[in-house]
Amino acid sequence: MFLLNKNFSILLRNFSSVSNNPVPRLDWPTNSNLNYFWCSGSLLLGVMLFQLVTGIFCAIEYLNLAKMHLFHIKPTVGEPGPVMDGLVSDVLRFSHLWGASMVFVCLLGHMGRGLYYCSYSKNPILWSSGMLLYVVVLIEAFLGYLLPWHQMSYWAGVVISTIFLSLPVIGPHLYSFLLGSYDFGDGIVSRVFCVHVCFGFVILGLIVGHLINLHKIGSSNSFNSGDSYSDTIFFHKGYGYKDILVFLLFMFMTILFSMYNPWVTSLKENFISPNPLATPTNIKPEWYFLPFYAILRSIENKIGGLIAVVMLLVLTWVPVPGWHSGFESVVRRLSFWLLSGSFLFLAFLGSSEPTEFCQFVSLLTSFLFCLSMFVLKCNDYIMFNTGSKS
């Protein structure tokens, strides 16, 4: 009994010494001048995990064409989609639907913060992995858009799949390989469902790699000072509570939209069964695809439109060295807000009717976006060389 009391007192003494230690073992130092824009990364992580959880439950009750034939379900039951009805099923489905929009809100805000504060130049590998993650999330979102298999998703799939068909030499072979047939039909739903589910775990692996690469060097700061640990606080009980608060507010907004207005971004074609003989008057995807769709629609040649989209992504990706603050240059700030405005205007043009004037303005706006991004990156390079020489 004496030995037990002695060991217990030693344990309490060690615990008190650890709790009184000003440097927790599982914490890390963080710069003290971070604003709420630095919550976008952790917020994006939380929303992505929310999408993964709701997506798993949506996949359990998803009814595709293969299950129709396997379980001898009559086609009059409905098109491919959720096989269960009820409050819980609707909450999961609409939460996953609105969660996709929240993912892109956080993702675009996260990338915009990196461009505005020039934080991409501190760790080019981190920025490159983030751009790869953005492209994969775009593919995942497009595959998820096809799964309800309504009129608009069908024709959006037809438009995108014909881009692969127009590729020289390998185009027809790649088209038949991706679709599993020679035309875009009902058989594509089962294949899209499998790839969509698998891509969710691929995105999870990319997120883990992104976080590992982030903590090798550390987070940037709003002034982009070289010595990021000169004035630090610890992440937990400071930024940790702030990130949790922002995440809870975001989840509250997502559930609120899911409950009260789940179809606010939907079109009437989203309630019509696919009809290959009736083309919608204005084919348009979800809002986060509209800028790219406007660029594709502004160029008659599909290969040319694909090259323009790839060039836009490449210009955004190029991690030019320029470790300085975004506040130091008026030209840089003007370029950033100009490219942000042109990106939003491209989204508006992508939702408009495809007139000749709209196509011309879309082409001009995409050129303005690329020019603004080029000026921003050149300004970073010039300021970096000027600062290194001085």
Coordinates of C-alpha atoms in Angstrom, one line a residue, residues 86 115 122 133 138 145 170 211 219 222 258 261 311 339 345:
G86 CA -37.4 10.0 -45.6
L115 CA -2.3 34.4 -54.2
K122 CA 7.4 29.9 -49.4
L133 CA -5.8 18.6 -55.2
L138 CA -13.0 19.4 -59.8
Y145 CA -22.9 15.9 -60.7
I170 CA -6.0 8.8 -79.1
L211 CA -0.7 18.5 -44.5
S219 CA 2.5 28.1 -42.2
S222 CA 0.4 37.9 -43.5
S258 CA -30.1 22.0 -46.8
N261 CA -33.9 25.8 -49.6
M311 CA -3.3 27.5 -69.7
L339 CA -8.3 38.6 -61.8
F345 CA -17.6 37.6 -64.3

